[in-house]
GROMACS .gro file of C-alpha atoms in nm:
model
  186
    1MET     CA    1   0.002   0.006   0.004
    2ALA     CA    2   0.096   0.358  -0.077
    3GLU     CA    3   0.147   0.594   0.184
    4ALA     CA    4  -0.107   0.888   0.195
    5PRO     CA    5   0.061   1.227   0.134
    6LYS     CA    6   0.111   1.410   0.476
    7ARG     CA    7  -0.134   1.701   0.540
    8GLN     CA    8   0.029   2.047   0.583
    9ASP     CA    9  -0.163   2.141   0.896
   10ALA     CA   10  -0.023   1.812   1.059
   11GLN     CA   11   0.322   1.945   1.031
   12LYS     CA   12   0.399   2.202   1.266
   13LYS     CA   13   0.533   2.517   1.132
   14PRO     CA   14   0.717   2.776   1.351
   15ASP     CA   15   0.457   3.042   1.289
   16ALA     CA   16   0.180   2.812   1.407
   17GLN     CA   17   0.356   2.777   1.764
   18LYS     CA   18   0.321   3.144   1.817
   19LYS     CA   19   0.090   3.262   2.090
   20PRO     CA   20  -0.256   3.402   1.987
   21VAL     CA   21  -0.296   3.767   1.959
   22ARG     CA   22  -0.532   3.927   2.227
   23VAL     CA   23  -0.747   4.208   2.146
   24ARG     CA   24  -0.901   4.435   2.409
   25PHE     CA   25  -1.175   4.637   2.367
   26TYR     CA   26  -1.249   4.964   2.582
   27ARG     CA   27  -1.564   5.110   2.648
   28PHE     CA   28  -1.546   5.453   2.768
   29LYS     CA   29  -1.856   5.630   2.918
   30ASN     CA   30  -2.046   5.872   2.713
   31GLN     CA   31  -1.953   6.183   2.904
   32LEU     CA   32  -2.095   6.416   2.646
   33LYS     CA   33  -2.426   6.236   2.688
   34GLU     CA   34  -2.423   6.283   3.045
   35LYS     CA   35  -2.325   6.654   3.053
   36THR     CA   36  -2.616   6.738   2.788
   37ALA     CA   37  -2.843   6.536   3.019
   38GLY     CA   38  -2.753   6.749   3.317
   39LEU     CA   39  -2.594   6.435   3.483
   40GLY     CA   40  -2.229   6.559   3.513
   41ILE     CA   41  -1.938   6.310   3.511
   42GLU     CA   42  -1.894   6.097   3.809
   43GLY     CA   43  -1.651   6.198   4.082
   44GLN     CA   44  -1.587   6.553   3.927
   45GLY     CA   45  -1.796   6.768   4.145
   46ALA     CA   46  -2.133   6.951   4.114
   47THR     CA   47  -2.303   6.984   3.787
   48THR     CA   48  -2.463   7.322   3.834
   49ILE     CA   49  -2.340   7.631   3.672
   50ASP     CA   50  -2.155   7.896   3.859
   51PRO     CA   51  -2.402   8.180   3.935
   52VAL     CA   52  -2.138   8.431   3.888
   53ALA     CA   53  -2.050   8.302   3.535
   54LEU     CA   54  -2.419   8.296   3.455
   55ALA     CA   55  -2.489   8.655   3.569
   56LYS     CA   56  -2.178   8.768   3.358
   57ALA     CA   57  -2.320   8.584   3.054
   58GLU     CA   58  -2.677   8.731   3.101
   59ALA     CA   59  -2.520   9.095   3.155
   60ALA     CA   60  -2.330   9.049   2.828
   61LEU     CA   61  -2.637   8.916   2.631
   62GLN     CA   62  -2.843   9.224   2.781
   63GLU     CA   63  -2.573   9.457   2.658
   64MET     CA   64  -2.583   9.270   2.311
   65VAL     CA   65  -2.966   9.313   2.308
   66GLU     CA   66  -2.927   9.715   2.365
   67ASP     CA   67  -2.657   9.733   2.106
   68TYR     CA   68  -2.880   9.499   1.838
   69PRO     CA   69  -3.021   9.820   1.664
   70ASP     CA   70  -2.704   9.974   1.610
   71TRP     CA   71  -2.549   9.644   1.505
   72ILE     CA   72  -2.808   9.568   1.259
   73LYS     CA   73  -2.763   9.930   1.090
   74SER     CA   74  -2.446   9.810   0.956
   75LEU     CA   75  -2.629   9.499   0.793
   76ILE     CA   76  -2.912   9.729   0.649
   77ASN     CA   77  -2.636   9.959   0.503
   78LYS     CA   78  -2.507   9.663   0.314
   79LEU     CA   79  -2.842   9.580   0.203
   80ALA     CA   80  -2.912   9.925   0.093
   81GLU     CA   81  -2.568   9.906  -0.104
   82GLU     CA   82  -2.639   9.609  -0.295
   83HIS     CA   83  -2.992   9.745  -0.359
   84ARG     CA   84  -2.818  10.043  -0.521
   85ARG     CA   85  -2.593   9.823  -0.719
   86ALA     CA   86  -2.895   9.628  -0.842
   87VAL     CA   87  -3.057   9.980  -0.963
   88ASP     CA   88  -2.739  10.086  -1.115
   89THR     CA   89  -2.632   9.734  -1.309
   90PRO     CA   90  -2.935   9.565  -1.385
   91HIS     CA   91  -2.730   9.326  -1.602
   92GLU     CA   92  -2.567   9.193  -1.266
   93ARG     CA   93  -2.882   9.182  -1.044
   94ARG     CA   94  -2.856   8.819  -1.007
   95LYS     CA   95  -2.526   8.877  -0.814
   96GLN     CA   96  -2.660   9.145  -0.598
   97PHE     CA   97  -2.977   8.941  -0.512
   98GLU     CA   98  -2.759   8.654  -0.426
   99LYS     CA   99  -2.567   8.892  -0.172
  100ILE     CA  100  -2.880   9.038  -0.037
  101ARG     CA  101  -3.022   8.687   0.028
  102ARG     CA  102  -2.711   8.589   0.222
  103ILE     CA  103  -2.727   8.902   0.448
  104ALA     CA  104  -3.105   8.858   0.486
  105PHE     CA  105  -3.025   8.470   0.598
  106ASP     CA  106  -2.794   8.609   0.865
  107MET     CA  107  -3.038   8.863   0.972
  108LYS     CA  108  -3.333   8.658   1.019
  109GLY     CA  109  -3.150   8.423   1.228
  110GLN     CA  110  -3.057   8.705   1.476
  111GLY     CA  111  -3.397   8.899   1.514
  112GLY     CA  112  -3.556   8.643   1.750
  113THR     CA  113  -3.238   8.604   1.965
  114PHE     CA  114  -3.253   8.969   2.043
  115ASN     CA  115  -3.632   9.002   2.082
  116TYR     CA  116  -3.676   9.179   1.725
  117PRO     CA  117  -3.913   8.917   1.563
  118LEU     CA  118  -4.005   9.184   1.300
  119ILE     CA  119  -3.628   9.187   1.178
  120THR     CA  120  -3.651   8.801   1.152
  121GLU     CA  121  -3.988   8.831   0.967
  122PHE     CA  122  -3.879   9.097   0.714
  123ALA     CA  123  -3.537   8.933   0.670
  124ASP     CA  124  -3.720   8.584   0.590
  125SER     CA  125  -3.932   8.753   0.341
  126LEU     CA  126  -3.662   8.930   0.161
  127TYR     CA  127  -3.465   8.611   0.176
  128ASN     CA  128  -3.765   8.407  -0.014
  129PHE     CA  129  -3.816   8.709  -0.223
  130ALA     CA  130  -3.452   8.736  -0.349
  131GLY     CA  131  -3.429   8.369  -0.406
  132PRO     CA  132  -3.296   8.185  -0.721
  133ASN     CA  133  -3.649   8.204  -0.883
  134ALA     CA  134  -3.676   8.589  -0.822
  135GLY     CA  135  -3.777   8.824  -1.112
  136MET     CA  136  -3.510   9.060  -1.211
  137THR     CA  137  -3.733   9.362  -1.308
  138ASP     CA  138  -3.729   9.701  -1.153
  139ASN     CA  139  -4.042   9.626  -0.961
  140HIS     CA  140  -3.858   9.332  -0.786
  141VAL     CA  141  -3.595   9.582  -0.692
  142GLU     CA  142  -3.863   9.802  -0.541
  143ILE     CA  143  -3.990   9.541  -0.323
  144ILE     CA  144  -3.628   9.480  -0.196
  145LYS     CA  145  -3.622   9.844  -0.117
  146ALA     CA  146  -3.948   9.823   0.064
  147HIS     CA  147  -3.796   9.519   0.289
  148ILE     CA  148  -3.498   9.723   0.358
  149ASP     CA  149  -3.685  10.051   0.444
  150SER     CA  150  -3.900   9.839   0.703
  151MET     CA  151  -3.607   9.709   0.857
  152ARG     CA  152  -3.449  10.026   0.895
  153VAL     CA  153  -3.747  10.168   1.070
  154VAL     CA  154  -3.754   9.857   1.310
  155GLY     CA  155  -3.390   9.941   1.386
  156ASN     CA  156  -3.421  10.318   1.419
  157GLU     CA  157  -3.749  10.302   1.630
  158ARG     CA  158  -3.614  10.007   1.819
  159LEU     CA  159  -3.942   9.809   1.782
  160LYS     CA  160  -3.913   9.520   1.985
  161GLY     CA  161  -4.160   9.220   1.989
  162ASP     CA  162  -4.437   9.256   1.769
  163GLY     CA  163  -4.391   9.634   1.731
  164GLY     CA  164  -4.713   9.736   1.859
  165GLU     CA  165  -4.919   9.960   1.625
  166SER     CA  166  -4.600  10.073   1.444
  167GLY     CA  167  -4.496   9.746   1.386
  168GLN     CA  168  -4.828   9.631   1.232
  169ALA     CA  169  -4.838   9.936   1.020
  170LEU     CA  170  -4.488   9.835   0.870
  171LYS     CA  171  -4.606   9.468   0.816
  172GLN     CA  172  -4.908   9.625   0.635
  173GLY     CA  173  -4.708   9.858   0.436
  174LEU     CA  174  -4.475   9.600   0.324
  175ALA     CA  175  -4.752   9.373   0.239
  176GLN     CA  176  -4.897   9.659   0.034
  177ALA     CA  177  -4.567   9.739  -0.159
  178ILE     CA  178  -4.537   9.364  -0.248
  179ALA     CA  179  -4.885   9.360  -0.371
  180LYS     CA  180  -4.822   9.685  -0.576
  181TYR     CA  181  -4.499   9.592  -0.736
  182SER     CA  182  -4.534   9.223  -0.790
  183PRO     CA  183  -4.663   9.086  -1.123
  184LYS     CA  184  -5.035   9.084  -1.169
  185ARG     CA  185  -5.141   8.723  -1.217
  186GLY     CA  186  -5.491   8.616  -1.368
   0.00000   0.00000   0.00000
């Protein structure tokens, strides 16, 4: 009888005699989850906010609220400059509308934070109006001007909240300007 060939796994190779590799898995606590849930990290002290630091932050925010109307004046001036460019260079209106839209986007996010929801509302309307499907006519440029003028009044008059009667009159005036200069459908 013939001998069967020897199997390779039956032969011991030097590599086969090495010790198996051990792998360790480390599971760390989700400290971010604990912090956001207000649980803190075990063994690292209290989870309360320092009252002095909180008072300083509130004072800084209050100062920013008082300065907000002055702050938005610079943004409104930028809007007005882009509006002037849209008037002067009708062939580049798309570019000016894009810039106006970016500024309006920033403004709509800030208004509510500083208790100027009319700024948010007018900036949101302007953002939507100056969008990619906006018309490029002189009438559209006039509607942009109406938005800018409305925001300027809110800042100059410091119309917080809904602005009272003045704020409602501004909203109505803007709506009338949009209706007046928008293309007639029908």
